[in-house]
Amino acid sequence: MTAALEITVTAPVASFRNPLYSGVQVTLPCPPPSTVAGLLAAAVGGWDRMPADTRIAMAFTARGKGVDLETFHPLDAEGKRRDATPKDHEFLADTTLTVWVLNHLDLWERALRRPVWPLRLGRSQDLASARTRRITLHAGAGSQGHALLPAEASTSGMQVRMPHAISPDRSRIQWGTYRYAPKGSAAKVDSSLRTDGGQAVVPLPPVHPRASAEEQVELPHIWAKSLDKRIRPPQPGEALTTHLQATTRALDLLRARVGALPGMDERFWTWARLACLFHDAGKIPNGFQTMVGNPPPAQPWGKRHEIYSLAFVEHVLAHLPEEERTWVGLGVLTHHRPLAGGEGSIRNEQLTLTDPQQVQDSFGPVDTASANALAAWLAARASAPAPAPVDQSDLAQATHRMLDRILKKWEHGESPDERAGLTAALLQGAVTLADHVASAHSPLLTDHPLVGADYPRRLRLELAGRGNSAYPHQERAEATTTHMVLRAPTGQGKTEAALLWSHTHTHDLAAGTGGTPRLFYSLPYLASINAMATRLRQVLGQDQVGVVHSRAASFYLSTASCDEHQLGDAGQERRRASRAVAQANASRLFRELVRVTTPYQLLRGALGGTAHAATLIDSANSVFVFDELHAYEPVRLGMILAMMRQWANLGGRIGVISATLPDRLLDTIRETLGENHRVELVEPDADYAWPRRHRLYLRQEHLTDPTSVEQIRDALRAGQSVAVIANNVADAWNLYDQLAPLAKELHGDDAALLLHSRFRTGDRSRIEKAIRDRFGTKITPRRPGLLVATQVVEVSLDVDFDVLHTSAAPLEALLQRFGRVNRVGALEGPAPVIVHQAHYAPRGRSGPEFADKVYDAEPTKLSWDILARDDGQELDERLFTTWLDEIYTSSWGDAWQAQVEESAANFQDYFLGFEQPLNDTSELSKAFDKMFDGVDGILAKDRQDYEDALFEKAANEEPGTGRLLASQYLIPLPHYARFLGTWDHKLKVLVIDAEYKADRGLTAIRSTSSTGSYQPGAIL
């Protein structure tokens, strides 16, 4: 039995602002331990009077929750007051905090009887009162109830990331991951203490500010990493024990995120944690220590430390069954290098380690005292028996024994069985991810913004404030407990419906797995990804939503806060770029729980290997939303669908949203996921009045025909905003040259804009901003003008025009183009959408025909025939799915489905069997990237500017800053364009001798080949 002081603190109102959310006043569900520490310090009269070893346990209840308005008086970048801003502020009502103090009971009993300073719970204006009583705690497990527990103590309740100790100057904060059930939990907790009533009492980490001081380093003379030359004054290199502890903590955090993995051995996370604890133990040899400058000068070593780490796994974990040691060793061995394949593989290294003596000779001398001290340290943290002393010969024998056992079991890197392959891929992912997170010192977020910010309630309050309510299909999406396909009109809240569905499944997965699911919101185009990320950051918090694609750093740079945009010294732009790179790197390291991305980034998880296995485990038990899934061509779509099945089998939930999704694609999704994964279709009610925003007109004249051009001129003369969308760049130039002079004469020099895919990144960003500023959906009053564009405008920009002239194209592309006109229904009647007949011809001298040398002829002609039935009519958007179904049930649709199914089957066979999950995948990764990416080029005249931006450096800037700044000169090109330029090996970029204008983009490439100059047009 243990004596304790039970302190009961009550407050009518309390609020604990979550610091992980910016721009909103979201309360945590319970006070952080650091807040309770502050209350105790106030009672005793300050930190210097509070015993540093004070240990507490706590529980908390609130009988209600509400929102009021508070007025904030923000300051601008210069410290001047700006306009007062009212904001929603969450609060908890009728609160009770129970604290169990486990030491210095007399001191705390006296202090709480007559507090030195007023007691406050949360904000300074929220006063509280306290009473105490002595109780006896009993040994044994208890119920979780409303207790706040360390995350590893329970799998019940929500995860919360909160500080437990803050230094007085706030320069150091100790954060912890906890479990808390606001409504209480009956789960049994393996605690050492409980109350008479059976409440588990689990001591929390130390809460005194001294706990925020740096931890004492054990075995500081053994380094894992060299000193960081950027730190002033110079500090010693990172101690091996420090890095191993950090990696193990990162693994604990990853486990708390992912939760229980379906189909995996229940010991999986134990193996992963031990692998993280032992993964770098092989850095003990003198050769490695010299390599990291301990002692200086640094000298090359050239040996694989992960192989030597096996000695400590075999020696220290000798009490475990051989099978378990083998799994731990496999995780250790493959956290940097592939098991087989390629010159750098472990199998290749093993060729020179055929017996223990070769191991000893290869890895060189080891300080025996240090090795035994490290072994004892590892044993203590692995809860293993104290190991017997060893010498170099013993370590060499242990290394060789385990290495030989692993390579025999995984001969040629092939999995012993199907289940083992997936387990190995996930294990490698867990260890490499934890290692990267620990090395980057970039903690993972654990509070889900959809849950912590109570998104459904906030959405309904926002709608009510505008006199609206949720659509029925949004309500049904929230109530859907299976995979979902949502089909609803543009502008009718599909994104909000997807978030409501995601909120439901985030809760459900958290309860079922004990984890905190990630939400991946996937879109097909970079511009639409950036727009969605901006939108979600406004809703869920600026620092809660990550962006992951090939140019994510550019997004972070473009969305930097206003004060960061203020011009200052010459290095200001580099500092902003450095911060943007750091943000992109953190997102790439899986920091945020909500990430907006392309599906190709997620598909890389199937490649496995040290580069991509982390993506696979991070996506387990996650929620996926795929927006505009129909936009992918059949081969890529098949790959995505096959991976969807893998995610579903790994506990994931799949949601697809679209305004134009044919039934055949819905059936294909259901068939691919299989009968074990039910997919529910959510649509507006049958009697729902779908919008009628457009009136259709078909014209036999091509878009570039003089008659068509004159019709567009008439619309400009009428003061309308006109979108002209061509199928290729050559037609876009032609139309812009004919129409821009009139638009500028009538409506100003900035009234005519041209957009296609062959602009420099910097110029395209400028043009897109000009388009949004003139034609954005929120611009009032509507402004006249002209935009001539190609397909890039279909789903990338949130714009709204009065009239559309477009070349004929497949129906899905046309419907997207229609969506740029009268988008928000602001016009009095349906807006005209005028479709012009395409030219059909082969791309070369012979071959199949293409519409304007871009689109397949068959679906384009089918679409024209369908639209011809409604020429001159208002378009009922309910019909769009019927039209698509007609196309997809044609012979073309049969061929489309065959391609999708073949692609899905191939991807399943080649990637998702995990037959060689730990082998070298570098060449496979290169081939994969070529499937999805073009090539970037720079103009020969920009080469020096590109080089200057690339190689200039500011003090302490993030690696990659120069490449981000240089990217403003890049022009995206298709793969075949690499033969039209010269590869610059120094700059690692294609240099093209080309004609270029800032308002027209790339107009010609002069090739040195026998083909002579090249005119971009149909495809380029």
PDB file of C-alpha atoms in Angstrom, residues 509-595:
ATOM      1  CA  LEU A 509      -9.959   3.418 -36.753  1.00  0.00           C
ATOM      2  CA  ALA A 510      -8.551   5.047 -33.626  1.00  0.00           C
ATOM      3  CA  ALA A 511     -10.959   3.046 -31.470  1.00  0.00           C
ATOM      4  CA  GLY A 512     -10.262  -0.203 -33.307  1.00  0.00           C
ATOM      5  CA  THR A 513      -6.482   0.013 -33.658  1.00  0.00           C
ATOM      6  CA  GLY A 514      -5.406   2.249 -30.787  1.00  0.00           C
ATOM      7  CA  GLY A 515      -3.668   4.519 -33.306  1.00  0.00           C
ATOM      8  CA  THR A 516      -4.200   7.944 -34.824  1.00  0.00           C
ATOM      9  CA  PRO A 517      -5.012   7.481 -38.542  1.00  0.00           C
ATOM     10  CA  ARG A 518      -3.434   9.681 -41.156  1.00  0.00           C
ATOM     11  CA  LEU A 519      -5.640  11.334 -43.771  1.00  0.00           C
ATOM     12  CA  PHE A 520      -4.278  11.378 -47.320  1.00  0.00           C
ATOM     13  CA  TYR A 521      -6.171  13.685 -49.672  1.00  0.00           C
ATOM     14  CA  SER A 522      -5.106  12.812 -53.214  1.00  0.00           C
ATOM     15  CA  LEU A 523      -5.595  14.821 -56.407  1.00  0.00           C
ATOM     16  CA  PRO A 524      -4.176  14.391 -59.914  1.00  0.00           C
ATOM     17  CA  TYR A 525      -2.603  17.813 -60.589  1.00  0.00           C
ATOM     18  CA  LEU A 526      -0.053  19.878 -58.660  1.00  0.00           C
ATOM     19  CA  ALA A 527      -2.033  23.097 -58.995  1.00  0.00           C
ATOM     20  CA  SER A 528      -5.210  21.474 -57.646  1.00  0.00           C
ATOM     21  CA  ILE A 529      -3.183  19.901 -54.819  1.00  0.00           C
ATOM     22  CA  ASN A 530      -1.826  23.299 -53.835  1.00  0.00           C
ATOM     23  CA  ALA A 531      -5.290  24.859 -53.957  1.00  0.00           C
ATOM     24  CA  MET A 532      -6.751  22.071 -51.789  1.00  0.00           C
ATOM     25  CA  ALA A 533      -3.872  22.311 -49.326  1.00  0.00           C
ATOM     26  CA  THR A 534      -4.459  26.044 -48.954  1.00  0.00           C
ATOM     27  CA  ARG A 535      -8.148  25.414 -48.333  1.00  0.00           C
ATOM     28  CA  LEU A 536      -7.573  22.663 -45.761  1.00  0.00           C
ATOM     29  CA  ARG A 537      -4.919  24.692 -43.944  1.00  0.00           C
ATOM     30  CA  GLN A 538      -7.475  27.465 -43.505  1.00  0.00           C
ATOM     31  CA  VAL A 539      -9.984  24.986 -42.091  1.00  0.00           C
ATOM     32  CA  LEU A 540      -7.746  22.732 -39.983  1.00  0.00           C
ATOM     33  CA  GLY A 541      -4.766  24.933 -39.135  1.00  0.00           C
ATOM     34  CA  GLN A 542      -1.796  26.212 -41.110  1.00  0.00           C
ATOM     35  CA  ASP A 543       0.712  23.836 -39.534  1.00  0.00           C
ATOM     36  CA  GLN A 544      -1.579  20.795 -39.479  1.00  0.00           C
ATOM     37  CA  VAL A 545      -1.725  20.058 -43.216  1.00  0.00           C
ATOM     38  CA  GLY A 546       1.309  18.869 -45.138  1.00  0.00           C
ATOM     39  CA  VAL A 547       1.911  18.937 -48.882  1.00  0.00           C
ATOM     40  CA  VAL A 548       3.803  16.074 -50.515  1.00  0.00           C
ATOM     41  CA  HIS A 549       4.673  16.236 -54.196  1.00  0.00           C
ATOM     42  CA  SER A 550       7.726  16.891 -56.335  1.00  0.00           C
ATOM     43  CA  ARG A 551       7.496  20.661 -55.858  1.00  0.00           C
ATOM     44  CA  ALA A 552       6.129  20.901 -52.346  1.00  0.00           C
ATOM     45  CA  ALA A 553       8.847  23.345 -51.287  1.00  0.00           C
ATOM     46  CA  SER A 554       7.586  25.791 -53.927  1.00  0.00           C
ATOM     47  CA  PHE A 555       4.126  25.602 -52.343  1.00  0.00           C
ATOM     48  CA  TYR A 556       5.497  26.369 -48.888  1.00  0.00           C
ATOM     49  CA  LEU A 557       7.508  29.255 -50.313  1.00  0.00           C
ATOM     50  CA  SER A 558       4.459  30.732 -52.059  1.00  0.00           C
ATOM     51  CA  THR A 559       2.330  30.481 -48.896  1.00  0.00           C
ATOM     52  CA  ALA A 560       4.865  31.951 -46.469  1.00  0.00           C
ATOM     53  CA  SER A 561       3.380  34.436 -44.004  1.00  0.00           C
ATOM     54  CA  CYS A 562       3.092  38.060 -45.056  1.00  0.00           C
ATOM     55  CA  ASP A 563       5.916  39.326 -42.879  1.00  0.00           C
ATOM     56  CA  GLU A 564       8.229  36.821 -44.564  1.00  0.00           C
ATOM     57  CA  HIS A 565       7.454  38.436 -47.917  1.00  0.00           C
ATOM     58  CA  GLN A 566       8.674  41.857 -46.829  1.00  0.00           C
ATOM     59  CA  LEU A 567      11.837  42.723 -48.663  1.00  0.00           C
ATOM     60  CA  GLY A 568      14.913  43.225 -46.567  1.00  0.00           C
ATOM     61  CA  ASP A 569      18.563  42.422 -47.048  1.00  0.00           C
ATOM     62  CA  ALA A 570      19.838  40.390 -49.982  1.00  0.00           C
ATOM     63  CA  GLY A 571      19.580  37.134 -48.044  1.00  0.00           C
ATOM     64  CA  GLN A 572      15.872  37.516 -47.200  1.00  0.00           C
ATOM     65  CA  GLU A 573      14.710  35.406 -50.128  1.00  0.00           C
ATOM     66  CA  ARG A 574      17.166  32.636 -49.275  1.00  0.00           C
ATOM     67  CA  ARG A 575      15.995  32.597 -45.652  1.00  0.00           C
ATOM     68  CA  ARG A 576      12.378  32.291 -46.760  1.00  0.00           C
ATOM     69  CA  ALA A 577      13.350  29.537 -49.182  1.00  0.00           C
ATOM     70  CA  SER A 578      15.310  27.735 -46.470  1.00  0.00           C
ATOM     71  CA  ARG A 579      12.260  27.708 -44.205  1.00  0.00           C
ATOM     72  CA  ALA A 580      10.128  26.406 -47.084  1.00  0.00           C
ATOM     73  CA  VAL A 581      12.579  23.557 -47.711  1.00  0.00           C
ATOM     74  CA  ALA A 582      12.533  22.688 -44.008  1.00  0.00           C
ATOM     75  CA  GLN A 583       8.727  22.499 -44.088  1.00  0.00           C
ATOM     76  CA  ALA A 584       8.742  20.313 -47.187  1.00  0.00           C
ATOM     77  CA  ASN A 585      11.334  18.003 -45.621  1.00  0.00           C
ATOM     78  CA  ALA A 586       9.221  17.689 -42.472  1.00  0.00           C
ATOM     79  CA  SER A 587       6.175  16.723 -44.551  1.00  0.00           C
ATOM     80  CA  ARG A 588       8.286  14.222 -46.465  1.00  0.00           C
ATOM     81  CA  LEU A 589       9.213  12.783 -43.068  1.00  0.00           C
ATOM     82  CA  PHE A 590       5.512  12.170 -42.388  1.00  0.00           C
ATOM     83  CA  ARG A 591       5.159  14.954 -39.789  1.00  0.00           C
ATOM     84  CA  GLU A 592       1.534  15.940 -40.372  1.00  0.00           C
ATOM     85  CA  LEU A 593      -1.490  13.709 -39.886  1.00  0.00           C
ATOM     86  CA  VAL A 594      -3.285  15.335 -42.833  1.00  0.00           C
ATOM     87  CA  ARG A 595      -1.383  15.382 -46.106  1.00  0.00           C
TER      88      ARG A 595
END
